[in-house]
Amino acid sequence: MYMYVNSAPIKSFVRHYPGLKRLASSLAFVFDIDGVLVRGKRALPAAKRALAILDGNNRFGIKIPYILLTNGGGVSEVTRCNELSEQLGVQIKPEQYIQAHTVVRSIVHKYADTPVLVLGGRGDTLRHVAEGYGFRQVYNTLDVLAWNPSVWPFHDLTMEERTSAKAADFSKIPIGAIFVFHDPRNWALDIQVMCDVLRSGGVIGAPPYMSECSRRPVDLVFCNPDLVWKSEFDRPRLGQGAFKEAFQAVFKALTGTTYPYVQLGKPTEQTYRFSETVLGRYAGGNSSLQIYMVGDNPESDIAGANAAGWKSILVNTGVYDPRQGPPKHKPTHEAENVEKAVLWALEQVLQL
Ligand SMILES: [Mg+2]
């Protein structure tokens, strides 16, 4: 039987059974953003209602913690949270927001003093984001082109790119790791520079790296595995996963082998474990949370949540279309939208 969110009989029932309130306070949500809370620049009406329920407008009269987990990125967490707060009409704090490259924070200590190459985003936006995470020597491929235009003679730096480039002599800088934070704007330049760095063992322009040499190979980290994503265009667009395929195909044609890499982002285990830590901290140190993930993408949101041992709810407001057959990864529950998903999860707690 459906029970209304604010019905007085339920409130009084809950008052008399404080154990239920305790159960409700062990509940926490992780929301995907695109196709769940917003579509393009527009907030979905059900999202505003769902967040109001979590803000205390529920039968328990309690606030239920939630975080947002997206494979998007390309700007700082603060910038994106400001945009989302505006769109959704509630304050979204950086402490409750994880985008594809936020997870890099958990490994930055290994590279703090290592020169690294960060790819993706516009201009040098991601240099500042990476410095904010704790990297001290961050370079991008436009810096490389400003150092030596013949590295890739098919792109002329704009005045803006030249201004934001960091002066460096890359013939003397051993790059220790490449992080693909977000979708590169110039695949050709970036694939060329990646091949230069990875084949030489770090120094652009040095001869190909010999495996018998004792130097540690350059680490390669991708932050979002999505092959395609949905912009406001009718058909899916190539994502960072497609860039990885293109890079690996070129690298294999050159060397006969693909390059080993670390993958972050949904649905990887590392990203879900990181999310549990962030959510636990946001929920005031509660480490025994029942986590419900609400997503629109069976292959990332649902697959990752199921593997992490969370409950998963698949909504029909984004990429998943129930008319095209059952999802590849079966969720705990399917809901029409995020509001129905939240109400269903609350209902589960009441029935326990
Ligand atoms: Mg989505």
Short mmCIF file of N, CA and C in Angstrom, two decimals, residues 193-255:
data_model
loop_
_atom_site.label_atom_id
_atom_site.label_comp_id
_atom_site.label_asym_id
_atom_site.label_seq_id
_atom_site.Cartn_x
_atom_site.Cartn_y
_atom_site.Cartn_z
N VAL A 193 51.61 13.40 -27.94
CA VAL A 193 52.43 13.68 -26.75
C VAL A 193 52.44 12.47 -25.81
N MET A 194 51.29 11.79 -25.67
CA MET A 194 51.26 10.58 -24.84
C MET A 194 52.25 9.54 -25.36
N CYS A 195 52.25 9.33 -26.69
CA CYS A 195 53.18 8.35 -27.28
C CYS A 195 54.62 8.77 -27.03
N ASP A 196 54.91 10.08 -27.17
CA ASP A 196 56.27 10.58 -26.92
C ASP A 196 56.69 10.28 -25.48
N VAL A 197 55.81 10.59 -24.53
CA VAL A 197 56.15 10.43 -23.10
C VAL A 197 56.28 8.94 -22.74
N LEU A 198 55.29 8.15 -23.15
CA LEU A 198 55.27 6.75 -22.72
C LEU A 198 56.35 5.92 -23.40
N ARG A 199 56.66 6.24 -24.66
CA ARG A 199 57.67 5.45 -25.36
C ARG A 199 59.08 5.80 -24.90
N SER A 200 59.27 7.05 -24.48
CA SER A 200 60.63 7.45 -24.08
C SER A 200 60.88 7.17 -22.60
N GLY A 201 59.84 6.82 -21.89
CA GLY A 201 59.99 6.62 -20.43
C GLY A 201 59.88 7.93 -19.69
N GLY A 202 59.36 8.99 -20.33
CA GLY A 202 59.06 10.22 -19.60
C GLY A 202 59.56 11.51 -20.23
N VAL A 203 60.69 11.45 -20.96
CA VAL A 203 61.26 12.70 -21.48
C VAL A 203 60.89 12.84 -22.96
N ILE A 204 60.13 13.88 -23.27
CA ILE A 204 59.68 14.08 -24.66
C ILE A 204 60.89 14.36 -25.55
N GLY A 205 60.99 13.60 -26.64
CA GLY A 205 62.10 13.80 -27.56
C GLY A 205 63.25 12.85 -27.31
N ALA A 206 63.22 12.12 -26.17
CA ALA A 206 64.28 11.13 -25.90
C ALA A 206 64.00 9.88 -26.74
N PRO A 207 65.05 9.08 -26.99
CA PRO A 207 64.82 7.87 -27.80
C PRO A 207 63.90 6.89 -27.08
N PRO A 208 63.31 5.92 -27.83
CA PRO A 208 62.40 4.98 -27.19
C PRO A 208 63.01 4.29 -25.98
N TYR A 209 62.20 4.16 -24.97
CA TYR A 209 62.56 3.60 -23.67
C TYR A 209 62.89 2.11 -23.83
N MET A 210 63.97 1.68 -23.18
CA MET A 210 64.35 0.26 -23.25
C MET A 210 63.87 -0.42 -21.97
N SER A 211 63.18 -1.54 -22.12
CA SER A 211 62.58 -2.17 -20.93
C SER A 211 63.63 -2.65 -19.93
N GLU A 212 64.86 -2.91 -20.42
CA GLU A 212 65.89 -3.38 -19.48
C GLU A 212 66.44 -2.25 -18.61
N CYS A 213 66.13 -1.00 -19.00
CA CYS A 213 66.61 0.13 -18.21
C CYS A 213 65.86 0.14 -16.89
N SER A 214 66.53 0.59 -15.83
CA SER A 214 65.98 0.40 -14.48
C SER A 214 64.92 1.43 -14.10
N ARG A 215 64.74 2.46 -14.94
CA ARG A 215 63.75 3.50 -14.58
C ARG A 215 62.34 2.94 -14.51
N ARG A 216 61.56 3.49 -13.59
CA ARG A 216 60.18 3.07 -13.44
C ARG A 216 59.36 3.56 -14.65
N PRO A 217 58.53 2.69 -15.24
CA PRO A 217 57.75 3.18 -16.38
C PRO A 217 56.74 4.26 -15.95
N VAL A 218 56.33 5.06 -16.92
CA VAL A 218 55.39 6.15 -16.64
C VAL A 218 54.01 5.57 -16.39
N ASP A 219 53.34 6.02 -15.31
CA ASP A 219 51.99 5.56 -15.01
C ASP A 219 50.98 6.27 -15.91
N LEU A 220 49.95 5.55 -16.27
CA LEU A 220 48.88 6.11 -17.11
C LEU A 220 47.54 5.86 -16.42
N VAL A 221 46.80 6.93 -16.19
CA VAL A 221 45.53 6.82 -15.45
C VAL A 221 44.41 7.50 -16.24
N PHE A 222 43.35 6.75 -16.51
CA PHE A 222 42.15 7.33 -17.13
C PHE A 222 41.07 7.48 -16.05
N CYS A 223 40.31 8.56 -16.11
CA CYS A 223 39.34 8.82 -15.02
C CYS A 223 37.89 8.53 -15.37
N ASN A 224 37.60 8.26 -16.63
CA ASN A 224 36.20 7.98 -17.00
C ASN A 224 36.19 6.95 -18.13
N PRO A 225 35.64 5.75 -17.88
CA PRO A 225 35.68 4.71 -18.91
C PRO A 225 34.58 4.80 -19.97
N ASP A 226 33.65 5.75 -19.87
CA ASP A 226 32.48 5.76 -20.78
C ASP A 226 32.89 5.90 -22.25
N LEU A 227 32.49 4.90 -23.05
CA LEU A 227 32.77 4.94 -24.49
C LEU A 227 31.96 6.06 -25.14
N VAL A 228 30.71 6.17 -24.74
CA VAL A 228 29.85 7.24 -25.26
C VAL A 228 29.12 7.92 -24.11
N TRP A 229 28.60 9.10 -24.39
CA TRP A 229 27.80 9.82 -23.41
C TRP A 229 26.73 10.57 -24.16
N LYS A 230 25.78 11.13 -23.40
CA LYS A 230 24.65 11.78 -24.05
C LYS A 230 24.71 13.28 -23.82
N SER A 231 24.97 14.04 -24.89
CA SER A 231 24.89 15.50 -24.79
C SER A 231 23.45 15.86 -25.17
N GLU A 232 23.21 17.13 -25.51
CA GLU A 232 21.85 17.46 -25.94
C GLU A 232 21.61 17.05 -27.39
N PHE A 233 22.64 16.57 -28.07
CA PHE A 233 22.50 16.05 -29.44
C PHE A 233 21.71 14.74 -29.39
N ASP A 234 21.02 14.45 -30.50
CA ASP A 234 20.13 13.28 -30.53
C ASP A 234 20.84 11.94 -30.33
N ARG A 235 22.01 11.80 -30.93
CA ARG A 235 22.69 10.51 -30.87
C ARG A 235 23.85 10.58 -29.87
N PRO A 236 24.25 9.42 -29.26
CA PRO A 236 25.35 9.44 -28.27
C PRO A 236 26.65 9.99 -28.88
N ARG A 237 27.43 10.65 -28.03
CA ARG A 237 28.72 11.26 -28.43
C ARG A 237 29.88 10.43 -27.90
N LEU A 238 31.03 10.47 -28.59
CA LEU A 238 32.21 9.73 -28.14
C LEU A 238 32.72 10.30 -26.82
N GLY A 239 33.00 9.43 -25.88
CA GLY A 239 33.48 9.86 -24.56
C GLY A 239 34.94 9.57 -24.35
N GLN A 240 35.39 9.68 -23.07
CA GLN A 240 36.80 9.46 -22.76
C GLN A 240 37.23 8.02 -23.05
N GLY A 241 36.27 7.09 -22.95
CA GLY A 241 36.56 5.69 -23.28
C GLY A 241 36.94 5.54 -24.75
N ALA A 242 36.34 6.34 -25.60
CA ALA A 242 36.66 6.30 -27.03
C ALA A 242 38.06 6.86 -27.27
N PHE A 243 38.41 7.91 -26.50
CA PHE A 243 39.77 8.47 -26.60
C PHE A 243 40.79 7.41 -26.20
N LYS A 244 40.50 6.67 -25.15
CA LYS A 244 41.42 5.61 -24.70
C LYS A 244 41.60 4.57 -25.80
N GLU A 245 40.49 4.17 -26.45
CA GLU A 245 40.57 3.19 -27.54
C GLU A 245 41.45 3.72 -28.67
N ALA A 246 41.26 4.99 -29.02
CA ALA A 246 42.04 5.59 -30.11
C ALA A 246 43.52 5.61 -29.74
N PHE A 247 43.82 6.05 -28.51
CA PHE A 247 45.22 6.08 -28.06
C PHE A 247 45.83 4.68 -28.12
N GLN A 248 45.13 3.69 -27.55
CA GLN A 248 45.69 2.34 -27.49
C GLN A 248 45.88 1.75 -28.89
N ALA A 249 44.98 2.06 -29.81
CA ALA A 249 45.12 1.54 -31.18
C ALA A 249 46.38 2.11 -31.84
N VAL A 250 46.62 3.40 -31.63
CA VAL A 250 47.81 4.04 -32.21
C VAL A 250 49.07 3.48 -31.53
N PHE A 251 49.02 3.37 -30.19
CA PHE A 251 50.19 2.87 -29.45
C PHE A 251 50.53 1.45 -29.90
N LYS A 252 49.49 0.63 -30.12
CA LYS A 252 49.72 -0.75 -30.54
C LYS A 252 50.29 -0.82 -31.95
N ALA A 253 49.79 0.06 -32.83
CA ALA A 253 50.32 0.09 -34.20
C ALA A 253 51.81 0.47 -34.19
N LEU A 254 52.20 1.33 -33.25
CA LEU A 254 53.60 1.78 -33.17
C LEU A 254 54.50 0.74 -32.51
N THR A 255 53.98 0.06 -31.49
CA THR A 255 54.85 -0.76 -30.64
C THR A 255 54.51 -2.25 -30.63
#
